[in-house]
Amino acid sequence: MQTIRQYISLHIIHPCLRIINRCTPKSGKNIFFLPHHNCKHDNYDVISYGADNTLCLINYMLREKRYDGYTFYIVHYEKEREQEYISYCRQINPAINCIFLYAAVTQRPVFKHLIAFYHCQYAFASDVYYNFTSKLRSQTVTSLGYFTPFKSDDRHLTDKRFDQLREYYNRSYSYQVTTSKISSHIQCVDKGLYWNRHLALGFPRNDIFYAPVPDNSIAGQLAAYLQIPVKKIILYTPTYRDYDTSEGEKRSVFGFAMDKTSMASLSAVMDKEDAILIYKLHPRQ
């Protein structure tokens, strides 16, 4: 049974938005970008972009001359840094017009964002939780993905709260980018998005790991900074789920109790191998 709010949204607001969209002139050189709303909490943005697929894609496209003359509408979550973002994009490519649209932390584009979207033939978002049901068939909306669905709390088949979301996935999104076919299968069943809309292309943010590093510069910079020889670099980036709690007791970043003796043993191995261990805490920790 529909609530009054659902009825108003479906039978009044949605048809009005469709009419506005249909009457708005569009250009294939206008692109709408909606990064994940966790940008605000996890401290990433168009400048520090490596954690978000949409932000990575923006930075790739800024460096491609074929997008000269395009207009990028970019949603952001740090109002006081808007001019900094504009300057950053202009410095990379002044031939691309970047318009930044502030948003509070939300999963729904506000009206001014929808108006910007209505001027675009293409849009990219970092997940499928954003409502684009007022889009036209001539508009292509792609979710670039946010996670790989291999943890139990990333699957919602029995979660009734997601039933309403599944209703608008197929009306909102033309494509869903995934990291593999098995990931496509899981998300297809979980989210209800048609199978032929899944593209196992990999995440834009993972391309960073394949970028060439000239002359092993990272190891050289670390060796100079630490004043020790560095032959091996081990990077550990756990999710907060790995070390949050265990039977009510706090755990260390390593996922188990690390006393002074264990730390000394680990350090001895690192010294012997001329290796360093870098671990990055999850923002929630």
One Martini backbone bead per residue (centre of mass of N, CA, C, O) as a GRO file, in nm:
protein
  285
    1MET     BB    1   0.094   0.037   0.024
    2GLN     BB    2   0.066   0.362  -0.031
    3THR     BB    3   0.180   0.647   0.049
    4ILE     BB    4   0.140   0.977   0.025
    5ARG     BB    5   0.430   1.035  -0.058
    6GLN     BB    6   0.446   0.826  -0.289
    7TYR     BB    7   0.210   0.935  -0.454
    8ILE     BB    8   0.323   1.220  -0.505
    9SER     BB    9   0.588   1.130  -0.637
   10LEU     BB   10   0.462   0.951  -0.873
   11HIS     BB   11   0.199   1.152  -0.974
   12ILE     BB   12   0.354   1.449  -0.959
   13ILE     BB   13   0.663   1.497  -0.946
   14HIS     BB   14   0.768   1.307  -1.168
   15PRO     BB   15   0.610   1.423  -1.416
   16CYS     BB   16   0.728   1.710  -1.388
   17LEU     BB   17   1.027   1.634  -1.427
   18ARG     BB   18   0.994   1.512  -1.709
   19ILE     BB   19   0.900   1.771  -1.846
   20ILE     BB   20   1.148   1.939  -1.784
   21ASN     BB   21   1.348   1.752  -1.923
   22ARG     BB   22   1.214   1.757  -2.210
   23CYS     BB   23   1.249   2.090  -2.226
   24THR     BB   24   1.556   2.047  -2.206
   25PRO     BB   25   1.840   2.121  -2.339
   26LYS     BB   26   2.093   1.918  -2.501
   27SER     BB   27   2.436   1.782  -2.460
   28GLY     BB   28   2.714   1.580  -2.540
   29LYS     BB   29   2.909   1.809  -2.375
   30ASN     BB   30   2.745   1.722  -2.124
   31ILE     BB   31   2.846   1.631  -1.782
   32PHE     BB   32   2.746   1.431  -1.507
   33PHE     BB   33   2.868   1.431  -1.159
   34LEU     BB   34   2.840   1.174  -0.881
   35PRO     BB   35   2.973   1.140  -0.607
   36HIS     BB   36   3.014   1.010  -0.317
   37HIS     BB   37   2.885   1.096   0.000
   38ASN     BB   38   3.157   1.006   0.160
   39CYS     BB   39   3.346   1.243   0.110
   40LYS     BB   40   3.296   1.400   0.370
   41HIS     BB   41   3.400   1.171   0.577
   42ASP     BB   42   3.671   1.062   0.397
   43ASN     BB   43   3.839   1.289   0.255
   44TYR     BB   44   3.737   1.330  -0.056
   45ASP     BB   45   3.814   1.462  -0.391
   46VAL     BB   46   3.915   1.608  -0.688
   47ILE     BB   47   4.210   1.606  -0.567
   48SER     BB   48   4.149   1.361  -0.362
   49TYR     BB   49   4.051   1.084  -0.574
   50GLY     BB   50   4.137   0.765  -0.535
   51ALA     BB   51   3.851   0.650  -0.381
   52ASP     BB   52   3.682   0.747  -0.644
   53ASN     BB   53   3.549   0.680  -0.949
   54THR     BB   54   3.441   0.957  -1.042
   55LEU     BB   55   3.693   1.126  -0.969
   56CYS     BB   56   3.884   0.968  -1.151
   57LEU     BB   57   3.740   1.022  -1.419
   58ILE     BB   58   3.768   1.325  -1.417
   59ASN     BB   59   4.082   1.328  -1.420
   60TYR     BB   60   4.114   1.181  -1.686
   61MET     BB   61   3.942   1.382  -1.865
   62LEU     BB   62   4.107   1.642  -1.810
   63ARG     BB   63   4.367   1.498  -1.973
   64GLU     BB   64   4.178   1.504  -2.229
   65LYS     BB   65   4.157   1.672  -2.530
   66ARG     BB   66   3.870   1.563  -2.635
   67TYR     BB   67   3.722   1.754  -2.394
   68ASP     BB   68   3.729   2.004  -2.527
   69GLY     BB   69   3.441   2.209  -2.462
   70TYR     BB   70   3.335   2.097  -2.218
   71THR     BB   71   3.086   2.024  -1.957
   72PHE     BB   72   3.120   1.996  -1.602
   73TYR     BB   73   2.907   1.853  -1.362
   74ILE     BB   74   2.997   1.886  -1.008
   75VAL     BB   75   2.958   1.725  -0.723
   76HIS     BB   76   2.987   1.854  -0.386
   77TYR     BB   77   3.089   1.874  -0.003
   78GLU     BB   78   3.275   2.160  -0.005
   79LYS     BB   79   3.200   2.481  -0.002
   80GLU     BB   80   3.480   2.627   0.087
   81ARG     BB   81   3.635   2.468  -0.181
   82GLU     BB   82   3.534   2.552  -0.465
   83GLN     BB   83   3.762   2.740  -0.577
   84GLU     BB   84   3.980   2.523  -0.559
   85TYR     BB   85   3.853   2.332  -0.766
   86ILE     BB   86   3.847   2.522  -1.005
   87SER     BB   87   4.153   2.577  -1.018
   88TYR     BB   88   4.242   2.286  -1.059
   89CYS     BB   89   4.097   2.237  -1.333
   90ARG     BB   90   4.221   2.477  -1.489
   91GLN     BB   91   4.516   2.383  -1.465
   92ILE     BB   92   4.475   2.124  -1.633
   93ASN     BB   93   4.196   2.239  -1.809
   94PRO     BB   94   4.071   2.532  -1.950
   95ALA     BB   95   3.875   2.392  -2.182
   96ILE     BB   96   3.711   2.307  -1.931
   97ASN     BB   97   3.390   2.337  -1.792
   98CYS     BB   98   3.362   2.369  -1.439
   99ILE     BB   99   3.075   2.285  -1.244
  100PHE     BB  100   2.992   2.341  -0.910
  101LEU     BB  101   2.781   2.140  -0.682
  102TYR     BB  102   2.638   2.169  -0.394
  103ALA     BB  103   2.615   1.923  -0.116
  104ALA     BB  104   2.474   1.758   0.097
  105VAL     BB  105   2.446   1.477   0.268
  106THR     BB  106   2.324   1.267   0.006
  107GLN     BB  107   2.111   1.044  -0.209
  108ARG     BB  108   1.976   1.312  -0.336
  109PRO     BB  109   1.919   1.504  -0.582
  110VAL     BB  110   1.867   1.813  -0.621
  111PHE     BB  111   1.716   2.033  -0.821
  112LYS     BB  112   1.977   2.173  -0.934
  113HIS     BB  113   2.097   1.901  -1.026
  114LEU     BB  114   1.875   1.816  -1.221
  115ILE     BB  115   1.902   2.054  -1.413
  116ALA     BB  116   2.187   1.982  -1.497
  117PHE     BB  117   2.120   1.695  -1.596
  118TYR     BB  118   1.910   1.793  -1.823
  119HIS     BB  119   2.171   1.905  -2.002
  120CYS     BB  120   2.244   1.596  -2.025
  121GLN     BB  121   2.345   1.281  -2.178
  122TYR     BB  122   2.552   1.235  -1.938
  123ALA     BB  123   2.616   1.011  -1.648
  124PHE     BB  124   2.794   0.984  -1.326
  125ALA     BB  125   2.810   0.741  -1.062
  126SER     BB  126   2.906   0.572  -0.745
  127ASP     BB  127   2.600   0.469  -0.743
  128VAL     BB  128   2.253   0.332  -0.721
  129TYR     BB  129   2.116   0.531  -0.488
  130TYR     BB  130   2.042   0.729  -0.709
  131ASN     BB  131   1.783   0.937  -0.838
  132PHE     BB  132   1.695   0.899  -1.210
  133THR     BB  133   1.380   0.864  -1.306
  134SER     BB  134   1.368   1.141  -1.494
  135LYS     BB  135   1.490   1.020  -1.722
  136LEU     BB  136   1.575   0.967  -2.048
  137ARG     BB  137   1.649   0.767  -2.316
  138SER     BB  138   1.878   0.976  -2.419
  139GLN     BB  139   1.997   0.906  -2.142
  140THR     BB  140   2.312   0.823  -1.978
  141VAL     BB  141   2.345   0.617  -1.687
  142THR     BB  142   2.636   0.554  -1.475
  143SER     BB  143   2.757   0.314  -1.260
  144LEU     BB  144   3.086   0.274  -1.115
  145GLY     BB  145   3.094   0.202  -0.833
  146TYR     BB  146   3.203   0.104  -0.477
  147PHE     BB  147   3.192  -0.218  -0.457
  148THR     BB  148   3.246  -0.546  -0.354
  149PRO     BB  149   3.010  -0.829  -0.306
  150PHE     BB  150   3.187  -1.009  -0.047
  151LYS     BB  151   3.007  -0.903   0.182
  152SER     BB  152   2.733  -0.944   0.375
  153ASP     BB  153   2.675  -0.616   0.412
  154ASP     BB  154   2.651  -0.597   0.070
  155ARG     BB  155   2.381  -0.758   0.109
  156HIS     BB  156   1.995  -0.725   0.049
  157LEU     BB  157   1.772  -0.953   0.011
  158THR     BB  158   1.636  -0.926   0.325
  159ASP     BB  159   1.603  -0.611   0.286
  160LYS     BB  160   1.325  -0.409   0.288
  161ARG     BB  161   1.457  -0.123   0.242
  162PHE     BB  162   1.541  -0.208  -0.074
  163ASP     BB  163   1.283  -0.233  -0.241
  164GLN     BB  164   1.247   0.061  -0.340
  165LEU     BB  165   1.517   0.081  -0.484
  166ARG     BB  166   1.471  -0.145  -0.700
  167GLU     BB  167   1.242   0.006  -0.854
  168TYR     BB  168   1.459   0.243  -0.972
  169TYR     BB  169   1.710   0.129  -1.110
  170ASN     BB  170   1.603   0.075  -1.409
  171ARG     BB  171   1.512   0.385  -1.439
  172SER     BB  172   1.810   0.516  -1.379
  173TYR     BB  173   1.998   0.285  -1.522
  174SER     BB  174   2.203   0.178  -1.787
  175TYR     BB  175   2.468   0.120  -1.604
  176GLN     BB  176   2.699  -0.127  -1.443
  177VAL     BB  177   2.998  -0.127  -1.291
  178THR     BB  178   3.242  -0.389  -1.263
  179THR     BB  179   3.506  -0.629  -1.175
  180SER     BB  180   3.313  -0.880  -1.254
  181LYS     BB  181   3.103  -1.138  -1.326
  182ILE     BB  182   3.041  -1.223  -1.036
  183SER     BB  183   2.962  -0.941  -0.946
  184SER     BB  184   2.729  -0.910  -1.145
  185HIS     BB  185   2.556  -1.143  -1.041
  186ILE     BB  186   2.512  -1.043  -0.753
  187GLN     BB  187   2.394  -0.756  -0.824
  188CYS     BB  188   2.162  -0.847  -0.998
  189VAL     BB  189   2.010  -0.997  -0.771
  190ASP     BB  190   2.016  -0.780  -0.545
  191LYS     BB  191   1.918  -0.509  -0.728
  192GLY     BB  192   1.761  -0.579  -1.013
  193LEU     BB  193   1.944  -0.535  -1.243
  194TYR     BB  194   1.990  -0.586  -1.546
  195TRP     BB  195   2.221  -0.784  -1.692
  196ASN     BB  196   2.278  -0.602  -1.964
  197ARG     BB  197   2.391  -0.354  -1.759
  198HIS     BB  198   2.653  -0.506  -1.708
  199LEU     BB  199   3.007  -0.402  -1.661
  200ALA     BB  200   3.323  -0.572  -1.673
  201LEU     BB  201   3.575  -0.317  -1.636
  202GLY     BB  202   3.632  -0.190  -1.384
  203PHE     BB  203   3.783   0.037  -1.179
  204PRO     BB  204   3.917   0.348  -1.201
  205ARG     BB  205   4.078   0.340  -0.923
  206ASN     BB  206   4.263   0.086  -1.017
  207ASP     BB  207   4.448   0.224  -1.233
  208ILE     BB  208   4.660   0.345  -1.042
  209PHE     BB  209   4.822   0.068  -0.998
  210TYR     BB  210   4.919   0.087  -1.328
  211ALA     BB  211   5.087   0.321  -1.303
  212PRO     BB  212   5.370   0.462  -1.381
  213VAL     BB  213   5.694   0.458  -1.206
  214PRO     BB  214   5.963   0.647  -1.210
  215ASP     BB  215   6.252   0.518  -1.089
  216ASN     BB  216   6.145   0.424  -0.816
  217SER     BB  217   6.055   0.689  -0.645
  218ILE     BB  218   5.915   0.595  -0.387
  219ALA     BB  219   6.150   0.442  -0.255
  220GLY     BB  220   6.346   0.683  -0.260
  221GLN     BB  221   6.179   0.877  -0.083
  222LEU     BB  222   6.160   0.694   0.166
  223ALA     BB  223   6.463   0.657   0.218
  224ALA     BB  224   6.523   0.960   0.260
  225TYR     BB  225   6.320   1.006   0.494
  226LEU     BB  226   6.420   0.748   0.684
  227GLN     BB  227   6.726   0.662   0.654
  228ILE     BB  228   6.682   0.391   0.478
  229PRO     BB  229   6.674   0.104   0.328
  230VAL     BB  230   6.461   0.027   0.028
  231LYS     BB  231   6.318  -0.276  -0.124
  232LYS     BB  232   6.042  -0.301   0.039
  233ILE     BB  233   5.678  -0.265   0.003
  234ILE     BB  234   5.414  -0.273   0.245
  235LEU     BB  235   5.060  -0.272   0.202
  236TYR     BB  236   4.803  -0.182   0.450
  237THR     BB  237   4.427  -0.174   0.397
  238PRO     BB  238   4.200  -0.187   0.613
  239THR     BB  239   3.904  -0.245   0.722
  240TYR     BB  240   3.722  -0.173   1.000
  241ARG     BB  241   3.610  -0.471   1.028
  242ASP     BB  242   3.895  -0.603   1.105
  243TYR     BB  243   3.939  -0.389   1.389
  244ASP     BB  244   3.711  -0.315   1.584
  245THR     BB  245   3.580  -0.594   1.706
  246SER     BB  246   3.620  -0.864   1.969
  247GLU     BB  247   3.421  -0.967   2.191
  248GLY     BB  248   3.430  -0.651   2.306
  249GLU     BB  249   3.725  -0.607   2.201
  250LYS     BB  250   3.982  -0.430   2.120
  251ARG     BB  251   4.169  -0.390   1.830
  252SER     BB  252   4.407  -0.376   1.621
  253VAL     BB  253   4.509  -0.300   1.304
  254PHE     BB  254   4.596  -0.620   1.268
  255GLY     BB  255   4.350  -0.797   1.426
  256PHE     BB  256   4.545  -0.813   1.678
  257ALA     BB  257   4.743  -0.851   1.931
  258MET     BB  258   5.013  -0.597   1.981
  259ASP     BB  259   5.292  -0.629   2.130
  260LYS     BB  260   5.618  -0.561   2.190
  261THR     BB  261   5.725  -0.834   2.093
  262SER     BB  262   5.579  -0.845   1.819
  263MET     BB  263   5.691  -0.577   1.712
  264ALA     BB  264   5.991  -0.657   1.725
  265SER     BB  265   5.971  -0.898   1.531
  266LEU     BB  266   5.868  -0.740   1.288
  267SER     BB  267   6.105  -0.538   1.273
  268ALA     BB  268   6.327  -0.748   1.221
  269VAL     BB  269   6.221  -0.842   0.948
  270MET     BB  270   6.233  -0.567   0.809
  271ASP     BB  271   6.537  -0.521   0.843
  272LYS     BB  272   6.639  -0.777   0.694
  273GLU     BB  273   6.464  -0.689   0.415
  274ASP     BB  274   6.442  -0.388   0.363
  275ALA     BB  275   6.155  -0.314   0.495
  276ILE     BB  276   5.823  -0.171   0.476
  277LEU     BB  277   5.530  -0.080   0.669
  278ILE     BB  278   5.217   0.025   0.539
  279TYR     BB  279   4.937   0.177   0.710
  280LYS     BB  280   4.587   0.244   0.655
  281LEU     BB  281   4.338   0.391   0.789
  282HIS     BB  282   4.023   0.397   0.836
  283PRO     BB  283   3.807   0.658   0.870
  284ARG     BB  284   3.639   0.514   1.106
  285GLN     BB  285   3.907   0.485   1.297
   0.00000   0.00000   0.00000
